[in-house]
Short mmCIF file of C-alpha atoms in Angstrom, two decimals:
data_model
loop_
_atom_site.label_atom_id
_atom_site.label_comp_id
_atom_site.label_asym_id
_atom_site.label_seq_id
_atom_site.Cartn_x
_atom_site.Cartn_y
_atom_site.Cartn_z
CA MET R 235 7.09 176.43 70.78
CA GLU R 236 9.75 174.38 69.14
CA SER R 237 8.42 172.11 66.29
CA ASP R 238 9.48 168.48 65.88
CA LEU R 239 11.78 169.46 62.96
CA ASP R 240 13.50 172.12 64.93
CA LYS R 241 14.11 169.53 67.93
CA GLU R 242 15.44 167.02 65.35
CA PHE R 243 17.70 169.76 63.69
CA ASN R 244 19.25 170.82 66.97
CA ASP R 245 19.85 167.25 67.97
CA ALA R 246 21.52 166.50 64.73
CA PHE R 247 23.61 169.77 65.05
CA TYR R 248 24.51 168.90 68.57
CA LYS R 249 25.54 165.42 67.67
CA ILE R 250 27.66 166.57 64.68
CA SER R 251 29.05 169.42 66.81
CA LYS R 252 30.27 166.73 69.48
CA LEU R 253 31.41 164.10 66.95
CA GLU R 254 35.14 163.26 67.76
CA ARG R 255 36.00 161.81 64.43
CA VAL R 256 37.02 163.87 61.38
CA ILE R 257 34.47 164.51 58.79
CA ALA R 258 35.64 165.38 55.26
CA PRO R 259 35.93 168.91 54.42
CA ASP R 260 33.52 168.71 51.59
CA ILE R 261 30.69 167.19 54.19
CA MET R 262 31.68 169.89 56.68
CA LEU R 263 30.81 172.59 53.95
CA LYS R 264 27.47 170.94 53.43
CA PHE R 265 26.78 170.98 57.12
CA TYR R 266 27.82 174.83 57.19
CA ALA R 267 25.72 175.59 54.25
CA TYR R 268 22.63 173.75 55.27
CA ASN R 269 22.79 175.27 58.84
CA LYS R 270 23.31 178.76 57.56
CA GLN R 271 20.42 178.36 55.02
CA ALA R 272 18.15 177.02 57.75
CA ASN R 273 18.99 179.92 60.05
CA PHE R 274 19.55 182.85 57.77
CA GLY R 275 18.00 181.93 54.47
CA ASN R 276 19.28 183.94 51.45
CA LYS R 277 20.86 186.64 53.61
CA PHE R 278 24.24 186.02 52.46
CA SER R 279 27.45 187.93 54.28
CA PHE R 280 30.96 187.76 53.59
CA ASN R 281 33.34 189.52 55.67
CA ASP R 282 36.82 188.73 54.76
CA GLU R 283 37.67 189.08 50.98
CA HIS R 284 41.09 187.54 51.30
CA ASN R 285 40.21 184.57 53.03
CA VAL R 286 39.85 181.32 50.74
CA ARG R 287 38.21 179.20 53.41
CA SER R 288 35.39 181.84 53.85
CA ALA R 289 35.01 181.96 50.12
CA PHE R 290 34.42 178.25 49.97
CA LYS R 291 31.84 178.53 52.80
CA LEU R 292 29.95 181.49 51.33
CA ASN R 293 29.97 179.50 47.87
CA ALA R 294 28.61 176.52 49.39
CA TRP R 295 25.89 178.42 51.19
CA MET R 296 25.01 180.47 48.13
CA GLN R 297 24.51 177.20 46.08
CA LEU R 298 21.40 176.69 48.41
CA ASN R 299 19.96 180.08 47.24
CA GLY R 300 16.07 179.82 47.46
CA MET R 301 15.95 176.66 49.47
CA LYS R 302 13.16 176.95 52.33
CA SER R 303 14.46 176.74 55.97
CA ASP R 304 12.67 173.69 56.52
CA VAL R 305 14.11 171.77 53.62
CA ALA R 306 17.60 173.11 54.68
CA LYS R 307 16.94 171.55 58.20
CA GLN R 308 15.61 168.39 56.90
CA GLU R 309 18.74 168.04 54.63
CA TYR R 310 21.01 168.66 57.35
CA ILE R 311 19.32 166.07 59.46
CA ASN R 312 19.51 163.73 56.58
CA LEU R 313 23.39 164.52 56.13
CA ALA R 314 23.75 163.94 59.92
CA ASN R 315 22.26 160.69 60.12
CA THR R 316 24.14 159.29 57.11
CA VAL R 317 27.49 160.45 58.92
CA LEU R 318 26.56 159.14 62.21
CA ASN R 319 25.47 155.98 60.92
CA THR R 320 28.66 155.48 58.82
CA LYS R 321 31.34 153.43 60.81
CA LYS R 322 34.92 154.37 60.36
#
């Protein structure tokens, strides 16, 4: 059974994924990191040693080392609400 937090997280993920306006790269890195931490915890993986973009993504995720999944989900939701409620 899906918890309320999981439902909110999945809803926020869906809304951000479908957002048509551009989100700043630093904010997108935060979304990526919170999502990875929420779903995979500290099981970091890095496949392409020569890809700078992948290195930035891995670094953003590693900065959340030790963060609990529920906390990462809530942070993702909070960030999504901020982005979705900002008019541009």
